[in-house]
Short mmCIF file of C-alpha atoms (C1' of nucleotides) in Angstrom, two decimals:
data_model
loop_
_atom_site.label_atom_id
_atom_site.label_comp_id
_atom_site.label_asym_id
_atom_site.label_seq_id
_atom_site.Cartn_x
_atom_site.Cartn_y
_atom_site.Cartn_z
CA MET A 119 99.32 24.99 -200.76
CA ALA A 120 99.12 22.34 -203.48
CA GLU A 121 101.27 23.20 -206.47
CA ALA A 122 100.85 21.97 -210.02
CA LYS A 123 104.23 20.21 -209.97
CA THR A 124 104.36 17.36 -212.43
CA THR A 125 107.61 15.79 -211.24
CA VAL A 126 108.96 15.63 -207.72
CA SER A 127 112.62 14.92 -207.10
CA PRO A 128 114.91 14.71 -204.08
CA ALA A 129 116.04 18.24 -204.93
CA ALA A 130 112.45 19.48 -204.97
CA VAL A 131 111.76 17.91 -201.58
CA ARG A 132 114.89 19.52 -200.18
CA ASP A 133 113.87 22.89 -201.60
CA ALA A 134 110.42 22.68 -200.02
CA ALA A 135 112.00 21.62 -196.73
CA LEU A 136 114.40 24.58 -196.92
CA THR A 137 111.54 27.03 -197.24
CA LEU A 138 109.40 25.52 -194.49
CA PHE A 139 112.18 24.76 -192.00
CA ALA A 140 113.42 28.35 -192.42
CA GLU A 141 109.91 29.71 -191.80
CA ARG A 142 108.68 27.52 -188.95
CA GLY A 143 111.70 25.59 -187.71
CA TYR A 144 112.42 21.86 -187.93
CA HIS A 145 110.08 20.78 -185.14
CA GLY A 146 107.46 23.29 -186.29
CA THR A 147 107.29 21.76 -189.75
CA ALA A 148 105.29 18.58 -190.42
CA LEU A 149 106.13 16.30 -193.33
CA SER A 150 102.50 16.70 -194.38
CA GLN A 151 103.22 20.41 -194.99
CA ILE A 152 106.23 19.62 -197.14
CA ALA A 153 104.13 17.13 -199.10
CA ALA A 154 101.32 19.67 -199.51
CA ALA A 155 103.77 22.26 -200.84
CA LEU A 156 104.78 19.74 -203.49
CA GLY A 157 101.22 18.66 -204.27
CA ILE A 158 101.66 15.06 -203.15
CA ARG A 159 100.63 12.90 -200.17
CA THR A 160 102.94 12.45 -197.20
CA PRO A 161 103.93 8.80 -197.85
CA SER A 162 105.05 9.70 -201.37
CA LEU A 163 107.84 11.82 -199.89
CA TYR A 164 109.56 8.55 -199.00
CA ASN A 165 110.29 7.92 -202.66
CA HIS A 166 112.68 10.89 -202.48
CA MET A 167 114.12 10.77 -198.95
CA ARG A 168 114.77 8.38 -196.08
CA ALA A 169 113.64 10.34 -193.05
CA LYS A 170 112.80 13.87 -191.89
CA GLN A 171 116.00 14.01 -189.89
CA ASP A 172 118.00 13.27 -193.04
CA LEU A 173 116.61 16.41 -194.66
CA LEU A 174 117.91 18.51 -191.77
CA ARG A 175 121.24 16.71 -191.68
CA ASP A 176 121.88 17.19 -195.39
CA ILE A 177 120.97 20.88 -195.27
CA VAL A 178 123.06 21.67 -192.21
CA ALA A 179 126.06 19.50 -193.10
CA ASP A 180 126.30 20.74 -196.68
CA THR A 181 125.96 24.37 -195.63
CA THR A 182 128.57 24.09 -192.88
CA GLU A 183 131.03 22.41 -195.22
CA GLN A 184 130.51 25.11 -197.83
CA VAL A 185 131.07 27.85 -195.24
CA TRP A 186 134.43 26.32 -194.40
CA ALA A 187 135.33 25.85 -198.08
CA ASP A 188 134.40 29.51 -198.70
CA TYR A 189 136.69 30.58 -195.90
CA GLU A 190 139.66 28.58 -197.12
CA ALA A 191 139.24 29.82 -200.69
CA ALA A 192 138.86 33.41 -199.51
CA VAL A 193 142.10 33.60 -197.57
CA ALA A 194 144.21 31.37 -199.83
CA GLY A 195 147.31 33.13 -201.09
CA ILE A 196 146.66 36.34 -199.15
CA ASP A 197 149.39 37.40 -196.75
CA ASP A 198 148.13 40.65 -195.27
CA VAL A 199 146.16 39.73 -192.16
CA ALA A 200 143.67 42.59 -192.38
CA GLU A 201 142.95 41.65 -195.96
CA ARG A 202 142.46 38.02 -194.92
CA LEU A 203 139.92 39.14 -192.33
CA ARG A 204 138.16 41.35 -194.84
CA ARG A 205 137.86 38.54 -197.38
CA ALA A 206 136.81 35.94 -194.84
CA THR A 207 134.04 38.23 -193.58
CA ARG A 208 133.02 39.14 -197.10
CA VAL A 209 132.36 35.55 -198.22
CA TYR A 210 130.60 34.72 -194.97
CA ALA A 211 128.33 37.75 -195.28
CA LEU A 212 127.75 37.05 -198.95
CA ARG A 213 126.61 33.49 -198.24
CA HIS A 214 124.08 34.77 -195.71
CA ALA A 215 122.57 37.02 -198.38
CA THR A 216 122.55 34.42 -201.13
CA HIS A 217 121.56 31.39 -199.04
CA ARG A 218 119.20 32.90 -196.52
CA ARG A 219 117.09 29.83 -195.82
CA GLU A 220 120.10 27.58 -195.21
CA ALA A 221 121.64 30.16 -192.88
CA LEU A 222 118.46 30.55 -190.83
CA ILE A 223 118.11 26.78 -190.44
CA VAL A 224 121.74 26.28 -189.40
CA ASN A 225 121.48 29.02 -186.81
CA ARG A 226 118.14 27.94 -185.43
CA ASP A 227 117.86 24.17 -185.68
CA ILE A 228 121.35 22.88 -184.97
CA ALA A 229 120.07 21.67 -181.58
CA SER A 230 117.56 19.46 -183.40
CA LEU A 231 120.32 17.71 -185.32
CA GLU A 232 121.09 14.23 -183.98
CA ASP A 233 124.52 12.79 -183.44
CA PRO A 234 126.90 11.95 -184.97
CA ALA A 235 126.16 14.70 -187.51
CA ARG A 236 125.66 17.27 -184.77
CA THR A 237 129.13 16.75 -183.32
CA THR A 238 130.77 16.94 -186.73
CA VAL A 239 128.96 20.14 -187.63
CA LEU A 240 129.70 21.82 -184.31
CA GLU A 241 133.37 20.93 -184.67
CA LEU A 242 133.54 22.53 -188.11
CA ARG A 243 131.76 25.64 -186.89
CA ARG A 244 134.18 25.90 -183.98
CA ARG A 245 137.07 25.67 -186.41
CA HIS A 246 135.58 28.52 -188.45
CA ALA A 247 135.05 30.74 -185.40
CA HIS A 248 138.54 29.93 -184.17
CA ALA A 249 140.02 30.95 -187.51
CA PHE A 250 138.31 34.33 -187.22
CA ARG A 251 139.58 34.79 -183.70
CA SER A 252 143.11 33.99 -184.83
CA LEU A 253 142.96 36.53 -187.62
CA ILE A 254 141.80 39.23 -185.23
CA GLU A 255 144.47 38.30 -182.69
CA GLN A 256 147.23 38.35 -185.28
CA ALA A 257 146.13 41.57 -186.90
CA GLY A 258 144.73 43.77 -184.23
CA PRO A 259 145.81 45.82 -181.31
CA THR A 260 143.62 43.57 -179.23
CA ASP A 261 144.05 41.21 -176.30
CA GLU A 262 142.94 37.58 -176.46
CA GLU A 263 139.62 38.10 -174.65
CA SER A 264 138.63 40.94 -176.94
CA ALA A 265 139.54 38.92 -180.01
CA THR A 266 137.08 36.24 -178.94
CA LEU A 267 134.33 38.80 -178.29
CA ALA A 268 134.99 40.53 -181.58
CA ALA A 269 135.01 37.28 -183.55
CA PHE A 270 131.64 36.14 -182.20
CA GLY A 271 130.19 39.61 -182.74
CA ILE A 272 131.38 39.82 -186.34
CA LEU A 273 130.08 36.37 -187.24
CA GLU A 274 126.67 37.01 -185.69
CA MET A 275 126.48 40.40 -187.36
CA CYS A 276 126.75 38.58 -190.69
CA VAL A 277 124.01 36.17 -189.66
CA SER A 278 121.68 39.15 -189.29
CA ILE A 279 121.81 39.56 -193.07
CA ALA A 280 119.79 36.37 -193.51
CA ARG A 281 117.00 37.93 -191.44
CA TRP A 282 116.34 41.03 -193.50
CA PHE A 283 118.08 40.80 -196.88
CA HIS A 284 115.93 40.71 -200.01
CA GLU A 285 117.22 40.29 -203.54
CA ASP A 286 114.97 43.04 -204.82
CA GLY A 287 116.04 45.48 -202.11
CA PRO A 288 118.05 48.67 -202.67
CA LEU A 289 121.43 46.99 -202.07
CA SER A 290 122.95 44.01 -203.85
CA ALA A 291 124.30 41.05 -201.91
CA GLU A 292 127.81 42.14 -202.90
CA ALA A 293 127.25 45.69 -201.64
CA VAL A 294 125.99 44.41 -198.31
CA ALA A 295 128.93 42.01 -198.01
CA ASP A 296 131.36 44.84 -198.71
CA LYS A 297 129.75 46.97 -196.00
CA TYR A 298 129.84 44.24 -193.39
CA SER A 299 133.44 43.30 -194.11
CA GLU A 300 134.29 46.95 -193.57
CA TYR A 301 132.44 46.83 -190.24
CA ALA A 302 134.44 43.75 -189.29
CA LEU A 303 137.71 45.64 -189.74
CA ARG A 304 136.40 48.47 -187.60
CA VAL A 305 135.33 46.10 -184.82
CA ALA A 306 138.75 44.46 -184.96
CA GLY A 307 140.33 47.91 -184.62
CA LEU A 308 141.85 47.90 -188.12
CA ALA A 309 139.98 50.74 -189.79
CA MET B 54 114.97 14.75 -164.56
CA ALA B 55 112.64 14.65 -161.55
CA GLU B 56 113.59 17.18 -158.91
CA ALA B 57 112.77 17.07 -155.22
CA LYS B 58 110.72 20.27 -155.44
CA THR B 59 108.17 20.47 -152.70
CA THR B 60 106.18 23.43 -154.04
CA VAL B 61 105.48 24.33 -157.64
CA SER B 62 104.35 27.81 -158.59
CA PRO B 63 103.58 29.69 -161.79
CA ALA B 64 107.06 31.23 -161.50
CA ALA B 65 108.64 27.79 -161.22
CA VAL B 66 106.78 26.57 -164.30
CA ARG B 67 107.92 29.63 -166.21
CA ASP B 68 111.50 29.08 -165.12
CA ALA B 69 111.47 25.47 -166.26
CA ALA B 70 109.92 26.53 -169.56
CA LEU B 71 112.62 29.19 -169.99
CA THR B 72 115.35 26.61 -169.65
CA LEU B 73 113.78 24.03 -171.94
CA PHE B 74 112.48 26.42 -174.62
CA ALA B 75 115.95 28.00 -174.77
CA GLU B 76 117.58 24.58 -175.16
CA ARG B 77 115.23 22.84 -177.59
CA GLY B 78 112.87 25.51 -178.89
CA TYR B 79 109.14 25.92 -178.32
CA HIS B 80 108.00 23.16 -180.68
CA GLY B 81 110.88 20.94 -179.57
CA THR B 82 109.76 21.04 -175.95
CA ALA B 83 106.88 18.88 -174.68
CA LEU B 84 104.86 19.85 -171.64
CA SER B 85 105.74 16.43 -170.25
CA GLN B 86 109.40 17.53 -170.18
CA ILE B 87 108.55 20.70 -168.28
CA ALA B 88 106.51 18.66 -165.82
CA ALA B 89 109.36 16.14 -165.41
CA ALA B 90 111.82 18.96 -164.68
CA LEU B 91 109.50 20.05 -161.86
CA GLY B 92 108.90 16.54 -160.57
CA ILE B 93 105.16 16.52 -161.29
CA ARG B 94 102.80 14.96 -163.86
CA THR B 95 101.79 16.83 -166.99
CA PRO B 96 98.16 17.57 -166.02
CA SER B 97 99.33 19.19 -162.78
CA LEU B 98 100.96 21.95 -164.81
CA TYR B 99 97.48 23.27 -165.49
CA ASN B 100 97.18 24.36 -161.88
CA HIS B 101 99.85 26.97 -162.67
CA MET B 102 99.21 27.96 -166.30
CA ARG B 103 96.48 28.04 -168.91
CA ALA B 104 98.19 26.73 -172.02
CA LYS B 105 101.64 26.06 -173.49
CA GLN B 106 101.23 28.99 -175.84
CA ASP B 107 100.65 31.30 -172.85
CA LEU B 108 104.06 30.39 -171.47
CA LEU B 109 105.68 31.50 -174.72
CA ARG B 110 103.58 34.63 -174.95
CA ASP B 111 104.39 35.77 -171.42
CA ILE B 112 108.11 35.18 -171.87
CA VAL B 113 108.34 36.94 -175.24
CA ALA B 114 105.99 39.82 -174.42
CA ASP B 115 107.59 40.60 -171.06
CA THR B 116 111.10 40.46 -172.49
CA THR B 117 110.26 42.67 -175.45
CA GLU B 118 108.62 45.24 -173.21
CA GLN B 119 111.62 45.28 -170.91
CA VAL B 120 113.98 45.76 -173.84
CA TRP B 121 112.04 48.85 -174.86
CA ALA B 122 111.89 50.15 -171.28
CA ASP B 123 115.67 49.60 -171.00
CA TYR B 124 116.18 51.63 -174.14
CA GLU B 125 114.05 54.54 -173.03
CA ALA B 126 115.69 54.66 -169.62
CA ALA B 127 119.17 54.46 -171.15
CA VAL B 128 118.81 57.45 -173.47
CA ALA B 129 116.64 59.61 -171.20
CA GLY B 130 118.21 62.98 -170.50
CA ILE B 131 121.24 62.36 -172.72
CA ASP B 132 121.75 64.88 -175.50
CA ASP B 133 124.93 63.74 -177.23
CA VAL B 134 123.87 61.34 -179.96
CA ALA B 135 126.97 59.15 -179.83
CA GLU B 136 126.51 58.78 -176.09
CA ARG B 137 122.87 57.86 -176.63
CA LEU B 138 123.94 55.13 -179.05
CA ARG B 139 126.58 53.88 -176.66
CA ARG B 140 124.13 53.65 -173.77
CA ALA B 141 121.36 52.08 -175.86
CA THR B 142 123.78 49.40 -177.06
CA ARG B 143 125.16 48.89 -173.58
CA VAL B 144 121.80 48.05 -171.97
CA TYR B 145 120.80 45.86 -174.89
CA ALA B 146 124.06 43.91 -174.70
CA LEU B 147 123.84 43.71 -170.92
CA ARG B 148 120.36 42.19 -171.07
CA HIS B 149 121.59 39.50 -173.45
CA ALA B 150 124.28 38.53 -170.93
CA THR B 151 122.00 38.61 -167.88
CA HIS B 152 118.87 37.11 -169.48
CA ARG B 153 120.33 34.60 -171.89
CA ARG B 154 117.40 32.16 -171.99
CA GLU B 155 114.84 34.88 -172.65
CA ALA B 156 116.98 36.34 -175.43
CA LEU B 157 117.45 32.99 -177.15
CA ILE B 158 113.72 32.27 -177.05
CA VAL B 159 112.74 35.68 -178.41
CA ASN B 160 115.19 35.37 -181.27
CA ARG B 161 114.31 31.80 -182.12
CA ASP B 162 110.63 31.22 -181.42
CA ILE B 163 108.92 34.46 -182.34
CA ALA B 164 107.49 32.69 -185.38
CA SER B 165 105.76 30.23 -183.05
CA LEU B 166 103.95 33.04 -181.26
CA GLU B 167 100.29 33.34 -182.25
CA ASP B 168 98.45 36.54 -183.00
CA PRO B 169 97.57 39.00 -181.64
CA ALA B 170 100.63 38.83 -179.37
CA ARG B 171 102.92 38.22 -182.33
CA THR B 172 101.90 41.43 -184.07
CA THR B 173 102.29 43.50 -180.91
CA VAL B 174 105.74 42.08 -180.21
CA LEU B 175 106.96 42.56 -183.77
CA GLU B 176 105.76 46.16 -183.71
CA LEU B 177 107.70 46.88 -180.53
CA ARG B 178 110.83 45.23 -181.90
CA ARG B 179 110.52 47.30 -185.05
CA ARG B 180 110.27 50.44 -182.95
CA HIS B 181 113.45 49.46 -181.12
CA ALA B 182 115.37 48.76 -184.33
CA HIS B 183 114.09 51.99 -185.85
CA ALA B 184 115.31 53.95 -182.82
CA PHE B 185 118.80 52.53 -183.32
CA ARG B 186 118.74 53.38 -187.00
CA SER B 187 117.70 56.95 -186.18
CA LEU B 188 120.54 57.35 -183.70
CA ILE B 189 123.06 56.15 -186.27
CA GLU B 190 121.59 58.38 -188.94
CA GLN B 191 121.66 61.45 -186.71
CA ALA B 192 125.13 60.83 -185.39
CA GLY B 193 127.14 59.31 -188.13
CA PRO B 194 128.77 60.20 -191.38
CA THR B 195 126.53 57.58 -192.93
CA ASP B 196 123.84 57.47 -195.59
CA GLU B 197 120.37 56.08 -194.87
CA GLU B 198 121.01 52.63 -196.33
CA SER B 199 124.17 52.16 -194.31
CA ALA B 200 122.42 53.26 -191.14
CA THR B 201 119.90 50.46 -191.60
CA LEU B 202 122.63 47.89 -192.25
CA ALA B 203 124.64 49.08 -189.28
CA ALA B 204 121.63 49.07 -186.95
CA PHE B 205 120.71 45.47 -187.78
CA GLY B 206 124.34 44.41 -187.50
CA ILE B 207 124.82 46.03 -184.10
CA LEU B 208 121.64 44.54 -182.66
CA GLU B 209 122.44 41.05 -183.88
CA MET B 210 126.00 41.36 -182.63
CA CYS B 211 124.53 41.87 -179.15
CA VAL B 212 122.32 38.82 -179.58
CA SER B 213 125.46 36.74 -180.06
CA ILE B 214 126.27 37.36 -176.39
CA ALA B 215 123.37 35.12 -175.34
CA ARG B 216 124.95 32.25 -177.28
CA TRP B 217 128.32 32.13 -175.54
CA PHE B 218 128.29 34.23 -172.38
CA HIS B 219 128.75 32.46 -169.04
CA GLU B 220 128.61 34.13 -165.65
CA ASP B 221 131.69 32.28 -164.48
CA GLY B 222 133.70 33.24 -167.57
CA PRO B 223 136.70 35.58 -167.63
CA LEU B 224 134.64 38.69 -168.37
CA SER B 225 131.74 40.14 -166.42
CA ALA B 226 128.45 41.01 -168.11
CA GLU B 227 129.29 44.68 -167.65
CA ALA B 228 132.71 44.30 -169.26
CA VAL B 229 131.21 42.54 -172.26
CA ALA B 230 128.50 45.20 -172.58
CA ASP B 231 131.14 47.94 -172.50
CA LYS B 232 133.10 46.20 -175.26
CA TYR B 233 130.11 45.74 -177.52
CA SER B 234 128.88 49.31 -177.07
CA GLU B 235 132.36 50.40 -178.15
CA TYR B 236 132.07 48.16 -181.22
CA ALA B 237 128.73 49.76 -182.01
CA LEU B 238 130.31 53.20 -182.13
CA ARG B 239 133.02 51.90 -184.46
CA VAL B 240 130.47 50.29 -186.78
CA ALA B 241 128.51 53.55 -186.84
CA GLY B 242 131.71 55.38 -187.76
CA LEU B 243 131.95 57.29 -184.47
CA ALA B 244 135.14 55.89 -182.96
"C1'" DC C 142 98.50 17.15 -156.77
"C1'" DC C 143 96.87 12.57 -159.09
"C1'" DT C 144 94.86 8.70 -162.59
"C1'" DA C 145 92.38 7.98 -166.54
"C1'" DC C 146 91.42 9.40 -170.78
"C1'" DC C 147 90.27 12.40 -175.06
"C1'" DG C 148 90.81 13.55 -180.23
"C1'" DA C 149 94.36 15.03 -183.17
"C1'" DT C 150 98.51 14.62 -185.28
"C1'" DC C 151 103.09 13.02 -185.66
"C1'" DG C 152 106.80 10.25 -188.59
"C1'" DG C 153 106.84 6.25 -190.91
"C1'" DT C 154 105.42 1.38 -193.12
"C1'" DA C 155 102.73 -2.12 -195.94
"C1'" DG C 156 101.43 -3.19 -200.09
"C1'" DG C 157 100.19 -2.23 -204.34
"C1'" DC D 161 102.48 8.01 -206.99
"C1'" DC D 162 98.35 6.26 -203.94
"C1'" DT D 163 95.11 4.38 -199.80
"C1'" DA D 164 95.09 2.32 -195.55
"C1'" DC D 165 97.05 1.97 -191.44
"C1'" DC D 166 100.61 1.61 -187.44
"C1'" DG D 167 102.29 2.87 -182.56
"C1'" DA D 168 103.71 6.88 -180.21
"C1'" DT D 169 103.12 11.19 -178.52
"C1'" DC D 170 101.11 15.62 -178.48
"C1'" DG D 171 98.32 19.40 -175.68
"C1'" DG D 172 94.62 19.38 -172.93
"C1'" DT D 173 90.18 17.86 -170.00
"C1'" DA D 174 87.27 15.23 -166.50
"C1'" DG D 175 86.81 14.35 -162.12
"C1'" DG D 176 88.33 13.70 -157.88
#
DNA sequence: CCTACCGATCGGTAGG
DNA sequence: CCTACCGATCGGTAGG
């Protein structure tokens, strides 16, 4: 496990935590494993972080905020509702291909996040899901119940990308994101 | 936490483990919490189980086997490929509404399962995913790559049900399963 | 079903 | 960046 790293930084600790949390989960990862991956002893980690929980909080909070920023940028200035849904799905899918570890951690370890961060993150995720539901309601030939079902289904479909996507696979992240945003329109009854 | 249970059984221990593993994850749940939920002391659990890992193994192995049995029963005797896909999706979605805790644990804690059970379970899950991909390939106007993408997307869409479904909600498990199997056909390009 | 207890490991601190 | 060490808790056993 020990690497020949000469300098460790907060960013390096976060990167090692990303890999291990994504593989084994927050509670399944010991700080000693993160230290070993960096080639240092456990207490030395505390030169680059405050607590294990802070690693999780930073990863989950940053990712959730970026998901929301992605969404807002994707739909800005677009009037056609179907096109708004396509773009919103496309950036969400794309993020799950390009930030696989972050996506897996957010979807698996949110219950391990302590308040107040947990409440803030859940609120932002609810806002994101609600925005999707609104788009589907506005655009589609769909009742309110179905819009909720479809929104959850579309979002979770995108999450699946983080489970199997590989950069060196036959399809690029962009190609996968295009496919899934097309699927989203079909689920919403728009294609 | 302590309940007024008068008799504890292996089934009761498993049920308590289902609830707690689904809420906090395998590594996030202590045996002392399972014992407290049953109103007994931790060592008394060992009258009803062999080890914590066995609880996880039984839950994950049984669930995975039932998913495969559901699939085989759903497509048996059906010739039309689109109808096979619809029925396969319907039973998979239905299980995620009626066995929410089991579904959440399988999808979250499979990495915490030790070999050889882990290998067996992953092989069976692969077989299930491959069967879906084959159905989509046979039925749809879709190339091989897209069939793989669509299969993963459809399966994960069904998993989302376990995250939000409630028995006392506005839609029955059957209604939700019907909706999602319709979505599957749309994603596969068949509706 | 319990009390008493085990070695191992956890996240984190002291102090340099 | 380290060694040495802390109290707490983990899964599990002994023995009744």
